[in-house]
Amino acid sequence: MERIASRRRLVAAGSLGTAGEVLKRLRATADPSRLGGMGRFGIDTRSALGVTVTELRGLARQIGRDHDLAAALWESEVHEARILATMVDEPSSVTEAQMERWVSDLGSWDLCDQLCGNLFDRTPFAFDKALAWSRREEEFVKRAGFALMATSAVHRKDVRDARFEVFFPAIGAQATDDRNYVKKAVSWALRQIGKRSLGLNHKAIATARRIERIDARPARWIARDVLRELESATVQDRLRRS
């Protein structure tokens, strides 16, 4: 019934029911002058059109949830179409095989983070994939592992804090990876977990202190980045009041 209702909304919104129609709308919305700015932020623009995330979210609201459409948008290989796919896919329809296919296609940090934060963190496989991908060597697959940890810490209010403790050893184990998109994601994961509750905050700070003692430049950077935020008065005051 939900999919039928979604299709009816599409007709009312102007026939966005097929990937071809959505791609046509994306190209009409695109501003190629934005590509230079995207590139300066480290986004791979070779398949990009120049559509903002805000515009994509507006389009996603018109479309609603549609698993089949999401698959077709992803297969288009257009950068913004793939981001839109992460917004309209149905988490309950996502399989482990799909997750493995899509994560292997990643070639840009923004798509990686949108995929994890819009879709994958809401699947029942999120925690297992986060751990498995954190051990993979491919840069954006590994980033996806830590991005899943970070976004799950923010979005998964249905999960007990104790489940996040399994991530601390994985974070420590990968703290020597000097690749920019990996080390930033490692820090992001530890910071977001450490902001969930006072108990997790103490354990995240202890993990950062252990990382700080590792004789490696990325480990020292991660530790400083994490401790700066988790020990701040702003975070500490908020957690004590919660």
Tab-separated table of C-alpha atoms in Angstrom:
chain	number	residue	atom	x	y	z
A	1	MET	CA	0.000	0.000	0.000
A	2	GLU	CA	2.835	2.384	0.856
A	3	ARG	CA	4.407	1.894	-2.575
A	4	ILE	CA	1.053	2.505	-4.318
A	5	ALA	CA	0.622	5.710	-2.328
A	6	SER	CA	4.161	6.702	-3.260
A	7	ARG	CA	3.401	6.195	-6.961
A	8	ARG	CA	0.277	8.336	-6.684
A	9	ARG	CA	2.310	11.138	-5.140
A	10	LEU	CA	4.745	10.878	-8.036
A	11	VAL	CA	2.023	11.292	-10.600
A	12	ALA	CA	0.755	14.360	-8.746
A	13	ALA	CA	4.315	15.739	-8.562
A	14	GLY	CA	4.835	15.458	-12.279
A	15	SER	CA	5.688	11.890	-13.317
A	16	LEU	CA	8.880	11.018	-11.465
A	17	GLY	CA	8.141	7.320	-11.398
A	18	THR	CA	11.050	6.066	-13.536
A	19	ALA	CA	14.779	6.525	-13.331
A	20	GLY	CA	14.761	8.219	-16.721
A	21	GLU	CA	12.234	10.795	-15.558
A	22	VAL	CA	14.187	11.434	-12.355
A	23	LEU	CA	17.435	11.832	-14.277
A	24	LYS	CA	15.730	14.306	-16.593
A	25	ARG	CA	14.650	16.338	-13.548
A	26	LEU	CA	18.170	16.177	-12.094
A	27	ARG	CA	19.716	17.480	-15.308
A	28	ALA	CA	17.175	20.293	-15.461
A	29	THR	CA	17.994	21.249	-11.869
A	30	ALA	CA	21.761	20.960	-12.226
A	31	ASP	CA	24.137	23.910	-12.219
A	32	PRO	CA	27.511	22.834	-13.665
A	33	SER	CA	29.173	25.924	-12.170
A	34	ARG	CA	28.940	24.154	-8.807
A	35	LEU	CA	31.302	21.383	-9.878
A	36	GLY	CA	34.429	23.417	-9.221
A	37	GLY	CA	33.418	24.018	-5.624
A	38	MET	CA	32.543	20.367	-5.159
A	39	GLY	CA	35.960	19.396	-6.450
A	40	ARG	CA	37.661	21.749	-3.994
A	41	PHE	CA	35.918	19.865	-1.200
A	42	GLY	CA	37.409	16.608	-2.420
A	43	ILE	CA	34.275	15.306	-4.155
A	44	ASP	CA	34.812	13.230	-7.288
A	45	THR	CA	32.858	15.173	-9.916
A	46	ARG	CA	33.573	13.025	-12.974
A	47	SER	CA	29.980	11.723	-12.978
A	48	ALA	CA	28.405	14.691	-11.156
A	49	LEU	CA	25.860	17.173	-12.507
A	50	GLY	CA	25.919	19.964	-9.930
A	51	VAL	CA	22.792	19.372	-7.826
A	52	THR	CA	22.834	20.307	-4.136
A	53	VAL	CA	21.956	17.917	-1.315
A	54	THR	CA	19.125	20.267	-0.316
A	55	GLU	CA	17.649	19.957	-3.811
A	56	LEU	CA	18.046	16.192	-3.687
A	57	ARG	CA	16.221	16.003	-0.359
A	58	GLY	CA	13.355	18.014	-1.790
A	59	LEU	CA	13.135	15.634	-4.733
A	60	ALA	CA	13.294	12.626	-2.411
A	61	ARG	CA	10.291	13.943	-0.484
A	62	GLN	CA	8.322	14.100	-3.729
A	63	ILE	CA	9.310	10.570	-4.700
A	64	GLY	CA	8.840	8.781	-1.375
A	65	ARG	CA	10.284	5.334	-0.693
A	66	ASP	CA	10.850	3.117	-3.723
A	67	HIS	CA	13.348	0.264	-3.621
A	68	ASP	CA	13.199	-0.550	-7.335
A	69	LEU	CA	13.642	3.067	-8.356
A	70	ALA	CA	16.599	3.386	-5.978
A	71	ALA	CA	18.279	0.410	-7.638
A	72	ALA	CA	17.811	1.928	-11.089
A	73	LEU	CA	19.128	5.305	-9.948
A	74	TRP	CA	22.220	3.674	-8.492
A	75	GLU	CA	22.846	1.753	-11.705
A	76	SER	CA	22.852	5.048	-13.646
A	77	GLU	CA	26.258	5.820	-12.058
A	78	VAL	CA	25.345	9.537	-11.953
A	79	HIS	CA	26.733	10.940	-8.699
A	80	GLU	CA	23.618	12.814	-7.576
A	81	ALA	CA	21.316	10.008	-8.731
A	82	ARG	CA	23.213	7.665	-6.441
A	83	ILE	CA	22.875	10.076	-3.516
A	84	LEU	CA	19.153	10.300	-4.275
A	85	ALA	CA	18.996	6.491	-4.300
A	86	THR	CA	20.242	6.452	-0.707
A	87	MET	CA	17.394	8.796	0.228
A	88	VAL	CA	14.522	6.915	-1.422
A	89	ASP	CA	15.491	3.287	-0.897
A	90	GLU	CA	13.562	1.257	1.683
A	91	PRO	CA	15.894	0.119	4.508
A	92	SER	CA	13.726	-2.941	5.129
A	93	SER	CA	14.281	-4.067	1.514
A	94	VAL	CA	18.074	-3.698	1.569
A	95	THR	CA	19.981	-6.994	1.531
A	96	GLU	CA	23.529	-7.764	2.564
A	97	ALA	CA	24.360	-8.501	-1.079
A	98	GLN	CA	23.136	-5.031	-2.087
A	99	MET	CA	25.206	-3.436	0.659
A	100	GLU	CA	28.326	-5.204	-0.578
A	101	ARG	CA	27.668	-4.190	-4.188
A	102	TRP	CA	27.007	-0.561	-3.389
A	103	VAL	CA	29.905	-0.121	-0.984
A	104	SER	CA	32.262	-1.548	-3.608
A	105	ASP	CA	31.113	1.180	-6.035
A	106	LEU	CA	32.100	4.047	-3.734
A	107	GLY	CA	34.665	6.520	-5.016
A	108	SER	CA	33.854	9.725	-3.141
A	109	TRP	CA	33.598	10.536	0.560
A	110	ASP	CA	30.296	12.412	0.284
A	111	LEU	CA	28.493	9.527	-1.391
A	112	CYS	CA	29.984	7.187	1.205
A	113	ASP	CA	28.651	9.279	4.081
A	114	GLN	CA	25.225	9.811	2.501
A	115	LEU	CA	24.875	6.088	1.856
A	116	CYS	CA	25.672	5.217	5.454
A	117	GLY	CA	23.718	8.036	7.088
A	118	ASN	CA	20.601	7.906	4.895
A	119	LEU	CA	20.198	4.175	4.441
A	120	PHE	CA	22.683	1.575	5.641
A	121	ASP	CA	22.648	2.562	9.312
A	122	ARG	CA	18.916	1.790	9.403
A	123	THR	CA	19.343	-1.810	8.256
A	124	PRO	CA	19.645	-4.811	10.597
A	125	PHE	CA	23.103	-5.492	9.144
A	126	ALA	CA	24.631	-2.124	10.082
A	127	PHE	CA	26.712	-3.211	13.079
A	128	ASP	CA	28.128	-6.341	11.456
A	129	LYS	CA	28.998	-4.453	8.267
A	130	ALA	CA	30.615	-1.623	10.211
A	131	LEU	CA	33.017	-4.053	11.850
A	132	ALA	CA	33.683	-6.047	8.681
A	133	TRP	CA	34.290	-2.995	6.488
A	134	SER	CA	36.530	-1.332	9.071
A	135	ARG	CA	38.991	-4.176	8.457
A	136	ARG	CA	38.895	-3.878	4.653
A	137	GLU	CA	41.766	-2.223	2.795
A	138	GLU	CA	39.822	-0.235	0.150
A	139	GLU	CA	39.793	3.396	1.279
A	140	PHE	CA	36.106	4.142	0.879
A	141	VAL	CA	34.968	0.723	2.072
A	142	LYS	CA	36.983	1.240	5.246
A	143	ARG	CA	35.599	4.762	5.572
A	144	ALA	CA	32.099	3.313	5.205
A	145	GLY	CA	32.761	1.037	8.167
A	146	PHE	CA	33.561	3.975	10.420
A	147	ALA	CA	30.868	6.187	8.887
A	148	LEU	CA	28.361	3.458	9.782
A	149	MET	CA	29.601	3.504	13.373
A	150	ALA	CA	29.253	7.294	13.501
A	151	THR	CA	25.831	7.560	11.887
A	152	SER	CA	24.461	4.617	13.872
A	153	ALA	CA	25.552	6.353	17.064
A	154	VAL	CA	23.459	9.354	16.022
A	155	HIS	CA	20.403	7.672	14.507
A	156	ARG	CA	19.937	4.330	16.256
A	157	LYS	CA	18.088	5.392	19.386
A	158	ASP	CA	16.570	1.906	19.446
A	159	VAL	CA	19.957	0.321	20.239
A	160	ARG	CA	21.363	0.032	23.766
A	161	ASP	CA	24.644	1.841	24.442
A	162	ALA	CA	26.371	-1.432	25.294
A	163	ARG	CA	26.205	-2.517	21.647
A	164	PHE	CA	28.485	0.345	20.645
A	165	GLU	CA	31.301	-0.825	22.906
A	166	VAL	CA	32.258	-3.483	20.352
A	167	PHE	CA	33.467	-0.666	18.107
A	168	PHE	CA	36.195	0.599	20.464
A	169	PRO	CA	38.756	-2.155	19.663
A	170	ALA	CA	38.081	-1.750	15.921
A	171	ILE	CA	38.659	1.998	16.169
A	172	GLY	CA	41.936	1.495	18.023
A	173	ALA	CA	43.096	-1.144	15.552
A	174	GLN	CA	42.750	1.201	12.552
A	175	ALA	CA	44.085	4.396	14.140
A	176	THR	CA	47.397	4.173	12.277
A	177	ASP	CA	45.869	4.473	8.783
A	178	ASP	CA	47.234	7.766	7.442
A	179	ARG	CA	44.775	8.118	4.557
A	180	ASN	CA	42.845	11.333	5.039
A	181	TYR	CA	39.357	9.956	4.454
A	182	VAL	CA	40.021	7.023	6.766
A	183	LYS	CA	41.574	8.817	9.729
A	184	LYS	CA	38.845	11.491	9.668
A	185	ALA	CA	36.193	8.758	9.714
A	186	VAL	CA	37.932	6.966	12.602
A	187	SER	CA	37.820	10.212	14.591
A	188	TRP	CA	34.207	10.821	13.561
A	189	ALA	CA	33.129	7.376	14.772
A	190	LEU	CA	34.802	7.734	18.175
A	191	ARG	CA	33.467	11.270	18.675
A	192	GLN	CA	29.870	10.364	17.808
A	193	ILE	CA	29.880	7.281	20.032
A	194	GLY	CA	31.365	9.367	22.828
A	195	LYS	CA	28.519	11.880	22.577
A	196	ARG	CA	25.720	9.318	23.018
A	197	SER	CA	25.888	9.121	26.804
A	198	LEU	CA	28.121	9.895	29.757
A	199	GLY	CA	29.098	6.227	30.092
A	200	LEU	CA	30.135	5.934	26.451
A	201	ASN	CA	31.875	9.297	26.714
A	202	HIS	CA	34.173	7.995	29.466
A	203	LYS	CA	34.954	4.854	27.478
A	204	ALA	CA	35.556	6.803	24.252
A	205	ILE	CA	37.952	9.151	26.074
A	206	ALA	CA	39.808	6.135	27.496
A	207	THR	CA	40.059	4.710	23.965
A	208	ALA	CA	41.410	8.032	22.682
A	209	ARG	CA	44.023	8.052	25.459
A	210	ARG	CA	45.178	4.583	24.405
A	211	ILE	CA	45.340	5.713	20.774
A	212	GLU	CA	47.349	8.766	21.859
A	213	ARG	CA	50.118	6.477	23.124
A	214	ILE	CA	50.551	4.804	19.720
A	215	ASP	CA	53.745	5.971	18.044
A	216	ALA	CA	52.119	6.989	14.761
A	217	ARG	CA	51.207	10.404	13.360
A	218	PRO	CA	47.590	9.556	12.397
A	219	ALA	CA	46.962	8.079	15.847
A	220	ARG	CA	48.135	11.247	17.542
A	221	TRP	CA	45.975	13.354	15.207
A	222	ILE	CA	42.903	11.204	15.896
A	223	ALA	CA	43.439	11.332	19.650
A	224	ARG	CA	43.794	15.120	19.687
A	225	ASP	CA	40.735	15.576	17.475
A	226	VAL	CA	38.612	13.292	19.651
A	227	LEU	CA	39.746	14.605	23.024
A	228	ARG	CA	39.286	18.218	21.966
A	229	GLU	CA	35.573	17.585	21.439
A	230	LEU	CA	34.712	14.893	23.976
A	231	GLU	CA	36.419	16.645	26.888
A	232	SER	CA	34.996	20.056	25.994
A	233	ALA	CA	32.756	21.842	28.470
A	234	THR	CA	29.959	21.932	25.886
A	235	VAL	CA	29.834	18.145	25.482
A	236	GLN	CA	30.387	17.410	29.173
A	237	ASP	CA	27.652	19.801	30.287
A	238	ARG	CA	25.167	18.406	27.770
A	239	LEU	CA	25.816	14.805	28.787
A	240	ARG	CA	25.485	15.556	32.495
A	241	ARG	CA	22.134	17.230	31.885
A	242	SER	CA	20.783	14.402	29.721
